[in-house]
mmCIF file of N, CA, C and O in Angstrom:
data_model
loop_
_atom_site.group_PDB
_atom_site.id
_atom_site.type_symbol
_atom_site.label_atom_id
_atom_site.label_comp_id
_atom_site.label_asym_id
_atom_site.label_seq_id
_atom_site.Cartn_x
_atom_site.Cartn_y
_atom_site.Cartn_z
ATOM 1 N N MET A 18 19.421 29.401 101.172
ATOM 2 C CA MET A 18 19.189 30.832 101.134
ATOM 3 C C MET A 18 19.014 31.233 99.669
ATOM 4 O O MET A 18 19.868 30.953 98.843
ATOM 5 N N SER A 19 17.922 31.844 99.381
ATOM 6 C CA SER A 19 17.671 32.246 98.004
ATOM 7 C C SER A 19 18.364 33.573 97.713
ATOM 8 O O SER A 19 18.730 34.305 98.624
ATOM 9 N N LYS A 20 18.532 33.854 96.435
ATOM 10 C CA LYS A 20 19.229 35.087 96.101
ATOM 11 C C LYS A 20 18.365 36.312 96.348
ATOM 12 O O LYS A 20 18.850 37.426 96.299
ATOM 13 N N ASP A 21 17.094 36.110 96.610
ATOM 14 C CA ASP A 21 16.220 37.232 96.909
ATOM 15 C C ASP A 21 16.114 37.480 98.416
ATOM 16 O O ASP A 21 15.287 38.271 98.848
ATOM 17 N N SER A 22 16.931 36.806 99.216
ATOM 18 C CA SER A 22 16.803 36.944 100.662
ATOM 19 C C SER A 22 17.190 38.340 101.145
ATOM 20 O O SER A 22 16.807 38.750 102.224
ATOM 21 N N HIS A 23 17.988 39.059 100.351
ATOM 22 C CA HIS A 23 18.375 40.418 100.754
ATOM 23 C C HIS A 23 17.464 41.470 100.158
ATOM 24 O O HIS A 23 17.697 42.660 100.333
ATOM 25 N N ALA A 24 16.461 41.053 99.455
ATOM 26 C CA ALA A 24 15.578 42.006 98.788
ATOM 27 C C ALA A 24 14.875 42.886 99.807
ATOM 28 O O ALA A 24 14.331 42.412 100.796
ATOM 29 N N GLY A 25 14.915 44.169 99.552
ATOM 30 C CA GLY A 25 14.218 45.131 100.401
ATOM 31 C C GLY A 25 14.933 45.471 101.679
ATOM 32 O O GLY A 25 14.389 46.136 102.528
ATOM 33 N N LYS A 26 16.147 44.983 101.892
ATOM 34 C CA LYS A 26 16.859 45.246 103.138
ATOM 35 C C LYS A 26 17.834 46.419 103.019
ATOM 36 O O LYS A 26 18.571 46.694 103.947
ATOM 37 N N GLY A 27 17.896 47.049 101.856
ATOM 38 C CA GLY A 27 18.744 48.218 101.733
ATOM 39 C C GLY A 27 20.152 47.921 101.263
ATOM 40 O O GLY A 27 21.008 48.792 101.276
ATOM 41 N N TYR A 28 20.423 46.708 100.871
ATOM 42 C CA TYR A 28 21.757 46.369 100.395
ATOM 43 C C TYR A 28 21.811 46.558 98.885
ATOM 44 O O TYR A 28 21.398 45.702 98.127
ATOM 45 N N GLY A 29 22.296 47.656 98.450
ATOM 46 C CA GLY A 29 22.436 47.896 97.024
ATOM 47 C C GLY A 29 21.137 48.199 96.327
ATOM 48 O O GLY A 29 20.960 47.859 95.161
ATOM 49 N N CYS A 30 20.235 48.798 96.996
ATOM 50 C CA CYS A 30 18.964 49.128 96.371
ATOM 51 C C CYS A 30 19.170 50.206 95.320
ATOM 52 O O CYS A 30 19.982 51.107 95.497
ATOM 53 N N PRO A 31 18.436 50.124 94.220
ATOM 54 C CA PRO A 31 18.580 51.167 93.205
ATOM 55 C C PRO A 31 18.165 52.537 93.707
ATOM 56 O O PRO A 31 18.576 53.544 93.171
ATOM 57 N N GLY A 32 17.368 52.577 94.742
ATOM 58 C CA GLY A 32 16.960 53.864 95.293
ATOM 59 C C GLY A 32 18.089 54.571 96.021
ATOM 60 O O GLY A 32 18.048 55.778 96.216
ATOM 61 N N GLU A 33 19.092 53.824 96.452
ATOM 62 C CA GLU A 33 20.227 54.429 97.149
ATOM 63 C C GLU A 33 21.207 54.967 96.129
ATOM 64 O O GLU A 33 21.776 54.234 95.340
ATOM 65 N N VAL A 34 21.422 56.238 96.160
ATOM 66 C CA VAL A 34 22.366 56.874 95.243
ATOM 67 C C VAL A 34 23.613 57.233 96.036
ATOM 68 O O VAL A 34 23.510 57.819 97.119
ATOM 69 N N PRO A 35 24.794 56.869 95.535
ATOM 70 C CA PRO A 35 26.000 57.238 96.275
ATOM 71 C C PRO A 35 26.163 58.751 96.321
ATOM 72 O O PRO A 35 25.673 59.467 95.441
ATOM 73 N N PRO A 36 26.808 59.239 97.351
ATOM 74 C CA PRO A 36 26.964 60.700 97.462
ATOM 75 C C PRO A 36 27.774 61.242 96.280
ATOM 76 O O PRO A 36 28.720 60.610 95.811
ATOM 77 N N ASP A 37 27.386 62.403 95.811
ATOM 78 C CA ASP A 37 28.063 63.033 94.678
ATOM 79 C C ASP A 37 29.288 63.785 95.205
ATOM 80 O O ASP A 37 29.156 64.771 95.922
ATOM 81 N N ARG A 38 30.470 63.274 94.873
ATOM 82 C CA ARG A 38 31.715 63.912 95.313
ATOM 83 C C ARG A 38 32.568 64.182 94.080
ATOM 84 O O ARG A 38 33.340 63.324 93.653
ATOM 85 N N PRO A 39 32.464 65.355 93.493
ATOM 86 C CA PRO A 39 33.236 65.634 92.285
ATOM 87 C C PRO A 39 34.739 65.704 92.539
ATOM 88 O O PRO A 39 35.528 65.511 91.628
ATOM 89 N N ASP A 40 35.162 65.961 93.779
ATOM 90 C CA ASP A 40 36.593 66.064 94.061
ATOM 91 C C ASP A 40 37.221 64.718 94.428
ATOM 92 O O ASP A 40 38.404 64.643 94.709
ATOM 93 N N MET A 41 36.441 63.634 94.407
ATOM 94 C CA MET A 41 36.954 62.331 94.824
ATOM 95 C C MET A 41 38.037 61.830 93.862
ATOM 96 O O MET A 41 39.054 61.300 94.287
ATOM 97 N N LEU A 42 37.858 62.012 92.555
ATOM 98 C CA LEU A 42 38.849 61.566 91.585
ATOM 99 C C LEU A 42 40.154 62.337 91.757
ATOM 100 O O LEU A 42 41.239 61.759 91.726
ATOM 101 N N GLU A 43 40.056 63.638 91.968
ATOM 102 C CA GLU A 43 41.264 64.437 92.195
ATOM 103 C C GLU A 43 41.973 64.002 93.469
ATOM 104 O O GLU A 43 43.197 63.976 93.537
ATOM 105 N N GLU A 44 41.207 63.660 94.477
ATOM 106 C CA GLU A 44 41.794 63.221 95.742
ATOM 107 C C GLU A 44 42.523 61.890 95.580
ATOM 108 O O GLU A 44 43.589 61.676 96.142
ATOM 109 N N MET A 45 41.953 60.991 94.773
ATOM 110 C CA MET A 45 42.600 59.697 94.562
ATOM 111 C C MET A 45 43.856 59.832 93.712
ATOM 112 O O MET A 45 44.824 59.095 93.882
ATOM 113 N N LEU A 46 43.865 60.759 92.778
ATOM 114 C CA LEU A 46 45.001 60.915 91.887
ATOM 115 C C LEU A 46 46.088 61.822 92.449
ATOM 116 O O LEU A 46 47.129 61.987 91.823
ATOM 117 N N LYS A 47 45.860 62.401 93.612
ATOM 118 C CA LYS A 47 46.851 63.272 94.225
ATOM 119 C C LYS A 47 48.078 62.435 94.597
ATOM 120 O O LYS A 47 47.948 61.347 95.153
ATOM 121 N N PRO A 48 49.288 62.889 94.262
ATOM 122 C CA PRO A 48 50.475 62.093 94.574
ATOM 123 C C PRO A 48 50.648 61.925 96.075
ATOM 124 O O PRO A 48 50.365 62.827 96.857
ATOM 125 N N THR A 49 51.125 60.758 96.451
ATOM 126 C CA THR A 49 51.284 60.459 97.876
ATOM 127 C C THR A 49 52.732 60.557 98.341
ATOM 128 O O THR A 49 53.014 60.331 99.493
ATOM 129 N N TYR A 50 53.637 60.862 97.435
ATOM 130 C CA TYR A 50 55.042 60.951 97.831
ATOM 131 C C TYR A 50 55.344 62.346 98.372
ATOM 132 O O TYR A 50 54.634 63.303 98.114
ATOM 133 N N ARG A 51 56.444 62.405 99.102
ATOM 134 C CA ARG A 51 56.866 63.686 99.654
ATOM 135 C C ARG A 51 57.657 64.457 98.611
ATOM 136 O O ARG A 51 58.201 63.886 97.679
ATOM 137 N N GLU A 52 57.743 65.728 98.786
ATOM 138 C CA GLU A 52 58.524 66.557 97.879
ATOM 139 C C GLU A 52 60.008 66.239 98.051
ATOM 140 O O GLU A 52 60.519 66.157 99.169
ATOM 141 N N ILE A 53 60.693 66.057 96.943
ATOM 142 C CA ILE A 53 62.124 65.761 96.964
ATOM 143 C C ILE A 53 62.869 67.055 96.639
ATOM 144 O O ILE A 53 62.577 67.685 95.614
ATOM 145 N N PRO A 54 63.816 67.455 97.468
ATOM 146 C CA PRO A 54 64.544 68.683 97.162
ATOM 147 C C PRO A 54 65.379 68.504 95.887
ATOM 148 O O PRO A 54 65.974 67.457 95.657
ATOM 149 N N HIS A 55 65.395 69.531 95.069
ATOM 150 C CA HIS A 55 66.113 69.461 93.797
ATOM 151 C C HIS A 55 67.604 69.706 93.971
ATOM 152 O O HIS A 55 68.392 69.335 93.113
ATOM 153 N N GLU A 56 68.000 70.321 95.041
ATOM 154 C CA GLU A 56 69.414 70.611 95.260
ATOM 155 C C GLU A 56 70.002 69.591 96.229
ATOM 156 O O GLU A 56 69.437 69.297 97.263
ATOM 157 N N ALA A 57 71.156 69.070 95.879
ATOM 158 C CA ALA A 57 71.850 68.138 96.766
ATOM 159 C C ALA A 57 72.596 68.950 97.828
ATOM 160 O O ALA A 57 73.113 70.035 97.539
ATOM 161 N N PRO A 58 72.663 68.456 99.030
ATOM 162 C CA PRO A 58 73.401 69.190 100.068
ATOM 163 C C PRO A 58 74.888 69.216 99.748
ATOM 164 O O PRO A 58 75.458 68.254 99.228
ATOM 165 N N ASP A 59 75.515 70.346 100.033
ATOM 166 C CA ASP A 59 76.936 70.505 99.745
ATOM 167 C C ASP A 59 77.803 69.709 100.703
ATOM 168 O O ASP A 59 78.842 69.181 100.327
ATOM 169 N N GLU A 60 77.377 69.627 101.954
ATOM 170 C CA GLU A 60 78.173 68.929 102.953
ATOM 171 C C GLU A 60 77.676 67.496 103.106
ATOM 172 O O GLU A 60 76.489 67.259 103.241
ATOM 173 N N PRO A 61 78.589 66.534 103.089
ATOM 174 C CA PRO A 61 78.152 65.156 103.312
ATOM 175 C C PRO A 61 77.739 64.952 104.766
ATOM 176 O O PRO A 61 78.193 65.664 105.659
ATOM 177 N N ASP A 62 76.878 64.006 104.963
ATOM 178 C CA ASP A 62 76.445 63.703 106.323
ATOM 179 C C ASP A 62 77.601 63.119 107.123
ATOM 180 O O ASP A 62 78.433 62.392 106.603
ATOM 181 N N GLY A 63 77.621 63.382 108.396
ATOM 182 C CA GLY A 63 78.661 62.844 109.249
ATOM 183 C C GLY A 63 78.436 61.382 109.591
ATOM 184 O O GLY A 63 79.266 60.752 110.224
ATOM 185 N N ASP A 64 77.310 60.814 109.168
ATOM 186 C CA ASP A 64 76.972 59.439 109.507
ATOM 187 C C ASP A 64 77.541 58.429 108.523
ATOM 188 O O ASP A 64 77.342 57.232 108.691
ATOM 189 N N GLU A 65 78.201 58.878 107.459
ATOM 190 C CA GLU A 65 78.694 57.945 106.447
ATOM 191 C C GLU A 65 79.831 57.093 107.001
ATOM 192 O O GLU A 65 80.692 57.572 107.721
ATOM 193 N N GLN A 66 79.825 55.836 106.627
ATOM 194 C CA GLN A 66 80.860 54.899 107.029
ATOM 195 C C GLN A 66 81.779 54.665 105.839
ATOM 196 O O GLN A 66 81.611 53.723 105.091
ATOM 197 N N THR A 67 82.753 55.533 105.634
ATOM 198 C CA THR A 67 83.629 55.402 104.472
ATOM 199 C C THR A 67 84.585 54.237 104.637
ATOM 200 O O THR A 67 85.008 53.645 103.643
ATOM 201 N N GLU A 68 84.922 53.881 105.867
ATOM 202 C CA GLU A 68 85.832 52.765 106.079
ATOM 203 C C GLU A 68 85.205 51.451 105.619
ATOM 204 O O GLU A 68 85.845 50.642 104.948
ATOM 205 N N GLY A 69 83.948 51.242 105.936
ATOM 206 C CA GLY A 69 83.251 50.040 105.500
ATOM 207 C C GLY A 69 83.112 49.985 103.997
ATOM 208 O O GLY A 69 83.218 48.922 103.382
ATOM 209 N N ARG A 70 82.885 51.139 103.381
ATOM 210 C CA ARG A 70 82.770 51.180 101.933
ATOM 211 C C ARG A 70 84.116 50.851 101.282
ATOM 212 O O ARG A 70 84.169 50.135 100.281
ATOM 213 N N ASN A 71 85.190 51.347 101.854
ATOM 214 C CA ASN A 71 86.524 51.053 101.311
ATOM 215 C C ASN A 71 86.830 49.563 101.401
ATOM 216 O O ASN A 71 87.377 48.980 100.455
ATOM 217 N N TRP A 72 86.482 48.943 102.515
ATOM 218 C CA TRP A 72 86.708 47.500 102.647
ATOM 219 C C TRP A 72 85.873 46.718 101.648
ATOM 220 O O TRP A 72 86.324 45.724 101.074
ATOM 221 N N ALA A 73 84.662 47.158 101.406
ATOM 222 C CA ALA A 73 83.806 46.477 100.440
ATOM 223 C C ALA A 73 84.389 46.561 99.034
ATOM 224 O O ALA A 73 84.386 45.586 98.277
ATOM 225 N N ILE A 74 84.933 47.724 98.682
ATOM 226 C CA ILE A 74 85.553 47.884 97.365
ATOM 227 C C ILE A 74 86.784 47.001 97.248
ATOM 228 O O ILE A 74 86.984 46.325 96.229
ATOM 229 N N LEU A 75 87.605 46.974 98.297
ATOM 230 C CA LEU A 75 88.811 46.146 98.261
ATOM 231 C C LEU A 75 88.475 44.660 98.162
ATOM 232 O O LEU A 75 89.102 43.917 97.394
ATOM 233 N N LEU A 76 87.495 44.221 98.917
ATOM 234 C CA LEU A 76 87.105 42.809 98.855
ATOM 235 C C LEU A 76 86.515 42.449 97.500
ATOM 236 O O LEU A 76 86.759 41.351 96.978
ATOM 237 N N THR A 77 85.788 43.355 96.895
ATOM 238 C CA THR A 77 85.232 43.105 95.563
ATOM 239 C C THR A 77 86.344 42.977 94.537
ATOM 240 O O THR A 77 86.338 42.052 93.709
ATOM 241 N N LEU A 78 87.299 43.890 94.578
ATOM 242 C CA LEU A 78 88.425 43.814 93.635
ATOM 243 C C LEU A 78 89.232 42.540 93.840
ATOM 244 O O LEU A 78 89.655 41.887 92.876
ATOM 245 N N PHE A 79 89.466 42.172 95.092
ATOM 246 C CA PHE A 79 90.223 40.955 95.380
ATOM 247 C C PHE A 79 89.492 39.725 94.852
ATOM 248 O O PHE A 79 90.107 38.826 94.256
ATOM 249 N N SER A 80 88.176 39.677 95.045
ATOM 250 C CA SER A 80 87.433 38.504 94.575
ATOM 251 C C SER A 80 87.408 38.443 93.054
ATOM 252 O O SER A 80 87.497 37.358 92.463
ATOM 253 N N VAL A 81 87.318 39.582 92.381
ATOM 254 C CA VAL A 81 87.356 39.589 90.916
ATOM 255 C C VAL A 81 88.712 39.100 90.424
ATOM 256 O O VAL A 81 88.790 38.284 89.492
ATOM 257 N N MET A 82 89.773 39.564 91.052
ATOM 258 C CA MET A 82 91.114 39.116 90.651
ATOM 259 C C MET A 82 91.287 37.622 90.913
ATOM 260 O O MET A 82 91.895 36.906 90.110
ATOM 261 N N LEU A 83 90.763 37.131 92.012
ATOM 262 C CA LEU A 83 90.863 35.716 92.342
ATOM 263 C C LEU A 83 90.117 34.862 91.315
ATOM 264 O O LEU A 83 90.623 33.815 90.879
ATOM 265 N N VAL A 84 88.957 35.305 90.894
ATOM 266 C CA VAL A 84 88.199 34.578 89.882
ATOM 267 C C VAL A 84 88.938 34.602 88.549
ATOM 268 O O VAL A 84 88.994 33.593 87.835
ATOM 269 N N GLN A 85 89.548 35.725 88.206
ATOM 270 C CA GLN A 85 90.318 35.821 86.962
ATOM 271 C C GLN A 85 91.501 34.855 86.996
ATOM 272 O O GLN A 85 91.751 34.136 86.025
ATOM 273 N N LEU A 86 92.225 34.832 88.102
ATOM 274 C CA LEU A 86 93.371 33.919 88.214
ATOM 275 C C LEU A 86 92.915 32.466 88.180
ATOM 276 O O LEU A 86 93.586 31.613 87.574
ATOM 277 N N GLY A 87 91.802 32.165 88.806
ATOM 278 C CA GLY A 87 91.267 30.809 88.755
ATOM 279 C C GLY A 87 90.877 30.409 87.341
ATOM 280 O O GLY A 87 91.112 29.276 86.916
ATOM 281 N N GLY A 88 90.293 31.318 86.593
ATOM 282 C CA GLY A 88 89.945 31.037 85.212
ATOM 283 C C GLY A 88 91.162 30.792 84.350
ATOM 284 O O GLY A 88 91.187 29.861 83.528
ATOM 285 N N ILE A 89 92.180 31.599 84.536
ATOM 286 C CA ILE A 89 93.433 31.398 83.787
ATOM 287 C C ILE A 89 94.053 30.066 84.157
ATOM 288 O O ILE A 89 94.535 29.322 83.283
ATOM 289 N N ALA A 90 94.049 29.727 85.454
ATOM 290 C CA ALA A 90 94.625 28.453 85.889
ATOM 291 C C ALA A 90 93.857 27.275 85.284
ATOM 292 O O ALA A 90 94.466 26.276 84.872
ATOM 293 N N LEU A 91 92.535 27.373 85.187
ATOM 294 C CA LEU A 91 91.760 26.300 84.582
ATOM 295 C C LEU A 91 92.057 26.155 83.093
ATOM 296 O O LEU A 91 92.141 25.037 82.572
ATOM 297 N N ILE A 92 92.222 27.271 82.413
ATOM 298 C CA ILE A 92 92.552 27.208 80.986
ATOM 299 C C ILE A 92 93.918 26.579 80.788
ATOM 300 O O ILE A 92 94.111 25.702 79.930
ATOM 301 N N VAL A 93 94.887 26.991 81.588
ATOM 302 C CA VAL A 93 96.239 26.419 81.489
ATOM 303 C C VAL A 93 96.203 24.941 81.807
ATOM 304 O O VAL A 93 96.831 24.104 81.131
ATOM 305 N N TRP A 94 95.464 24.548 82.828
ATOM 306 C CA TRP A 94 95.362 23.132 83.208
ATOM 307 C C TRP A 94 94.709 22.322 82.109
ATOM 308 O O TRP A 94 95.137 21.210 81.775
ATOM 309 N N ALA A 95 93.640 22.886 81.463
ATOM 310 C CA ALA A 95 92.947 22.160 80.399
ATOM 311 C C ALA A 95 93.811 22.012 79.156
ATOM 312 O O ALA A 95 93.730 21.005 78.458
ATOM 313 N N VAL A 96 94.634 22.995 78.863
ATOM 314 C CA VAL A 96 95.448 22.948 77.651
ATOM 315 C C VAL A 96 96.656 22.037 77.834
ATOM 316 O O VAL A 96 96.983 21.230 76.961
ATOM 317 N N PHE A 97 97.330 22.153 78.937
ATOM 318 C CA PHE A 97 98.604 21.447 79.113
ATOM 319 C C PHE A 97 98.495 20.132 79.875
ATOM 320 O O PHE A 97 99.482 19.467 80.108
ATOM 321 N N TRP A 98 97.369 19.711 80.291
ATOM 322 C CA TRP A 98 97.257 18.461 81.053
ATOM 323 C C TRP A 98 97.195 17.292 80.179
ATOM 324 O O TRP A 98 96.819 16.723 79.404
#
């Protein structure tokens, strides 16, 4: 197939001018996000799971303390062994 096989078939002919749409750039640059309210609601949602959050905080603190104690134990073992 030669590169001239599409010649004269209307595919990208210089005679074809794209439609003039001056508002197309503005339409493309228009933000697509929704408006975010600037004020936070005063009342918390009733769907919050505070119990799960409390357990997560407790488990995080426990694991940090466990790692600290393990580090101290390793230092003591390395020094006095």
